Amino acid sequence: MNDPQGTARAHLRPDEHLYWAGTSDTAKLFSGRDAFLVPFSLLWAGFVLSSLVEDARHGRLGPEAFVLVPFAFIGLHLVFGRFLVKHHRKRTTVYAVTDRRALVITTRGSREVPVGRTDRTITWSGGRRHCSVEWNTGDPTGPGAFFGGGAAARVYANTGLDGLFGPQVFAFWDVLDGEQLVRELDRAAG
């Protein structure tokens, strides 16, 4: 998906006009949410891996190792893997704004919201270098709220862990040409 314009045009409906298409900045891997996740992941992985190494050093690898090994893999994903996931998503996701819809297009399909919705939050990084736009898709109720509801989805949004605890938040993350994006969103919302 190296051509955002071409990818977006392939998803247009008849008589639909493309206003903007773009991608995330693949170089931006950290967000404000990492202020908690980085120290937590280092502590988690450090504790589990040091326990495994200590048990191996003293010949105490027994059944508890089978419990610690999955936790070690979780720790490694928290420290390294989530950044690989996030980079892959940024490299393969295209965002588009048409006269009717806002689209998130991935290799697995696309998601959309009506472009006229005004329940969106625009966030700029320091210096207004990157722009992120999140749409409020509503919090689930019932079992959906308990098993990975809207709060969990928002906490892990744009971290590489999003999608593990519920559906991904509908958003355009870390867009470099944010001024143009916001201008076209406003134009489309009319």
CSV table of C-alpha atoms in Angstrom, one decimal:
chain,number,residue,atom,x,y,z
A,1,MET,CA,0.0,0.0,0.0
A,2,ASN,CA,2.7,2.5,-1.0
A,3,ASP,CA,0.2,4.6,-3.0
A,4,PRO,CA,-2.4,6.1,-0.7
A,5,GLN,CA,-4.3,7.9,-3.5
A,6,GLY,CA,-4.5,4.7,-5.6
A,7,THR,CA,-5.5,2.5,-2.7
A,8,ALA,CA,-8.2,5.0,-1.7
A,9,ARG,CA,-9.5,5.4,-5.2
A,10,ALA,CA,-9.9,1.6,-5.4
A,11,HIS,CA,-12.4,1.8,-2.5
A,12,LEU,CA,-14.5,4.7,-3.9
A,13,ARG,CA,-18.2,4.1,-4.6
A,14,PRO,CA,-19.8,5.4,-7.8
A,15,ASP,CA,-20.1,9.2,-7.8
A,16,GLU,CA,-18.0,9.5,-4.6
A,17,HIS,CA,-15.1,12.0,-4.6
A,18,LEU,CA,-11.8,11.6,-2.9
A,19,TYR,CA,-10.8,14.7,-0.9
A,20,TRP,CA,-7.7,13.4,0.9
A,21,ALA,CA,-5.7,10.2,1.3
A,22,GLY,CA,-2.6,9.6,3.4
A,23,THR,CA,-0.8,7.4,5.9
A,24,SER,CA,0.7,7.4,9.3
A,25,ASP,CA,4.3,8.5,9.9
A,26,THR,CA,6.1,5.1,10.2
A,27,ALA,CA,8.9,6.8,12.1
A,28,LYS,CA,6.6,7.8,15.0
A,29,LEU,CA,6.4,4.8,17.2
A,30,PHE,CA,6.0,6.3,20.6
A,31,SER,CA,2.9,8.2,22.0
A,32,GLY,CA,1.9,9.6,25.3
A,33,ARG,CA,0.5,6.2,26.3
A,34,ASP,CA,4.0,4.8,26.3
A,35,ALA,CA,4.9,6.9,29.4
A,36,PHE,CA,3.2,4.1,31.3
A,37,LEU,CA,3.6,1.1,29.0
A,38,VAL,CA,7.4,1.3,28.5
A,39,PRO,CA,8.3,1.1,32.3
A,40,PHE,CA,5.5,-1.4,32.9
A,41,SER,CA,6.7,-3.7,30.1
A,42,LEU,CA,10.3,-3.4,31.2
A,43,LEU,CA,9.4,-4.4,34.8
A,44,TRP,CA,7.2,-7.2,33.6
A,45,ALA,CA,9.7,-8.7,31.2
A,46,GLY,CA,12.6,-8.1,33.6
A,47,PHE,CA,10.8,-9.9,36.5
A,48,VAL,CA,9.7,-12.9,34.5
A,49,LEU,CA,13.0,-13.3,32.6
A,50,SER,CA,15.1,-13.0,35.7
A,51,SER,CA,12.9,-15.6,37.5
A,52,LEU,CA,13.4,-18.0,34.6
A,53,VAL,CA,17.2,-17.4,34.4
A,54,GLU,CA,17.5,-17.8,38.2
A,55,ASP,CA,15.5,-21.0,38.2
A,56,ALA,CA,17.6,-22.4,35.3
A,57,ARG,CA,20.9,-21.4,37.1
A,58,HIS,CA,19.9,-23.3,40.2
A,59,GLY,CA,18.4,-26.3,38.3
A,60,ARG,CA,14.9,-25.6,39.5
A,61,LEU,CA,13.2,-25.7,36.2
A,62,GLY,CA,10.0,-27.6,36.9
A,63,PRO,CA,6.4,-27.2,36.2
A,64,GLU,CA,6.4,-23.5,37.2
A,65,ALA,CA,8.6,-22.9,34.1
A,66,PHE,CA,5.6,-23.8,31.9
A,67,VAL,CA,3.7,-21.1,33.6
A,68,LEU,CA,6.5,-18.5,33.3
A,69,VAL,CA,7.3,-19.1,29.7
A,70,PRO,CA,4.0,-17.7,28.3
A,71,PHE,CA,4.5,-14.7,30.6
A,72,ALA,CA,8.0,-14.3,29.2
A,73,PHE,CA,6.6,-14.2,25.7
A,74,ILE,CA,4.0,-11.6,26.8
A,75,GLY,CA,6.8,-9.5,28.3
A,76,LEU,CA,8.8,-9.7,25.1
A,77,HIS,CA,5.8,-8.7,23.0
A,78,LEU,CA,5.2,-5.7,25.4
A,79,VAL,CA,8.9,-4.6,25.1
A,80,PHE,CA,9.6,-5.3,21.4
A,81,GLY,CA,6.7,-7.0,19.5
A,82,ARG,CA,4.1,-4.3,19.9
A,83,PHE,CA,6.4,-1.8,18.1
A,84,LEU,CA,6.8,-4.3,15.2
A,85,VAL,CA,3.0,-4.6,15.1
A,86,LYS,CA,2.6,-0.8,15.2
A,87,HIS,CA,5.2,-0.2,12.5
A,88,HIS,CA,3.6,-2.8,10.2
A,89,ARG,CA,0.1,-1.3,10.7
A,90,LYS,CA,1.5,2.2,9.9
A,91,ARG,CA,3.2,0.9,6.8
A,92,THR,CA,0.1,-0.9,5.5
A,93,THR,CA,-2.8,1.3,6.5
A,94,VAL,CA,-4.2,4.0,4.3
A,95,TYR,CA,-6.6,6.8,5.6
A,96,ALA,CA,-9.0,8.5,3.2
A,97,VAL,CA,-11.6,11.3,3.4
A,98,THR,CA,-14.3,11.4,0.7
A,99,ASP,CA,-17.4,13.5,0.3
A,100,ARG,CA,-19.3,10.8,2.2
A,101,ARG,CA,-17.0,8.8,4.4
A,102,ALA,CA,-13.8,8.6,6.4
A,103,LEU,CA,-12.1,5.3,5.6
A,104,VAL,CA,-9.4,3.2,7.3
A,105,ILE,CA,-8.1,0.8,4.7
A,106,THR,CA,-5.9,-2.2,5.7
A,107,THR,CA,-4.7,-5.3,4.0
A,108,ARG,CA,-7.6,-7.1,5.7
A,109,GLY,CA,-10.4,-4.8,4.6
A,110,SER,CA,-11.7,-1.4,5.4
A,111,ARG,CA,-13.8,0.4,8.0
A,112,GLU,CA,-15.7,3.6,7.6
A,113,VAL,CA,-17.7,6.3,9.4
A,114,PRO,CA,-19.9,8.9,7.8
A,115,VAL,CA,-17.8,12.0,7.2
A,116,GLY,CA,-20.5,14.3,8.5
A,117,ARG,CA,-20.1,13.1,12.0
A,118,THR,CA,-18.7,15.8,14.3
A,119,ASP,CA,-18.0,13.5,17.3
A,120,ARG,CA,-14.3,13.5,16.5
A,121,THR,CA,-11.3,14.5,18.5
A,122,ILE,CA,-8.3,16.1,16.8
A,123,THR,CA,-5.0,15.8,18.7
A,124,TRP,CA,-1.7,17.5,17.7
A,125,SER,CA,1.7,16.3,18.9
A,126,GLY,CA,4.2,18.9,20.2
A,127,GLY,CA,5.0,21.4,17.5
A,128,ARG,CA,1.9,20.4,15.5
A,129,ARG,CA,4.1,17.9,13.6
A,130,HIS,CA,1.6,15.0,13.8
A,131,CYS,CA,-2.1,15.0,13.8
A,132,SER,CA,-4.4,12.2,15.1
A,133,VAL,CA,-8.2,12.1,14.6
A,134,GLU,CA,-10.3,9.8,16.7
A,135,TRP,CA,-14.0,9.3,16.2
A,136,ASN,CA,-16.2,8.4,19.2
A,137,THR,CA,-17.7,5.1,18.1
A,138,GLY,CA,-19.7,4.7,21.3
A,139,ASP,CA,-18.9,2.5,24.2
A,140,PRO,CA,-20.3,-1.1,24.0
A,141,THR,CA,-22.9,-2.2,26.5
A,142,GLY,CA,-23.5,-5.6,28.1
A,143,PRO,CA,-20.9,-8.3,27.7
A,144,GLY,CA,-19.0,-6.2,25.2
A,145,ALA,CA,-18.3,-3.6,27.8
A,146,PHE,CA,-17.0,-6.2,30.2
A,147,PHE,CA,-14.9,-8.1,27.8
A,148,GLY,CA,-12.7,-5.4,26.2
A,149,GLY,CA,-15.1,-2.5,26.1
A,150,GLY,CA,-14.5,1.0,24.8
A,151,ALA,CA,-12.3,2.0,27.8
A,152,ALA,CA,-9.8,-0.8,27.2
A,153,ALA,CA,-9.8,-0.1,23.5
A,154,ARG,CA,-8.9,3.6,24.1
A,155,VAL,CA,-6.2,2.8,26.6
A,156,TYR,CA,-4.3,0.7,24.2
A,157,ALA,CA,-5.1,2.7,21.1
A,158,ASN,CA,-2.1,3.3,18.8
A,159,THR,CA,0.3,1.3,21.0
A,160,GLY,CA,0.6,-1.9,19.0
A,161,LEU,CA,-1.6,-3.6,21.6
A,162,ASP,CA,-4.8,-2.2,20.2
A,163,GLY,CA,-7.2,-4.9,18.9
A,164,LEU,CA,-6.1,-7.4,21.6
A,165,PHE,CA,-8.7,-6.1,24.2
A,166,GLY,CA,-11.6,-5.3,21.9
A,167,PRO,CA,-12.1,-3.6,18.6
A,168,GLN,CA,-9.6,-1.0,17.4
A,169,VAL,CA,-10.6,2.6,17.8
A,170,PHE,CA,-11.6,4.2,14.5
A,171,ALA,CA,-8.9,6.8,14.1
A,172,PHE,CA,-6.3,8.3,11.8
A,173,TRP,CA,-3.0,8.1,13.7
A,174,ASP,CA,0.1,10.3,13.5
A,175,VAL,CA,-0.6,11.9,10.1
A,176,LEU,CA,2.2,14.3,8.9
A,177,ASP,CA,0.0,16.5,6.7
A,178,GLY,CA,-2.5,17.1,9.4
A,179,GLU,CA,-3.4,20.7,8.3
A,180,GLN,CA,-4.6,19.3,5.0
A,181,LEU,CA,-6.4,16.4,6.6
A,182,VAL,CA,-8.3,18.7,9.0
A,183,ARG,CA,-9.2,21.1,6.3
A,184,GLU,CA,-10.6,18.3,4.1
A,185,LEU,CA,-12.5,16.8,7.0
A,186,ASP,CA,-14.1,20.2,7.7
A,187,ARG,CA,-14.9,20.6,4.0
A,188,ALA,CA,-16.5,17.2,3.8
A,189,ALA,CA,-18.5,17.7,7.0
A,190,GLY,CA,-19.8,20.9,5.4
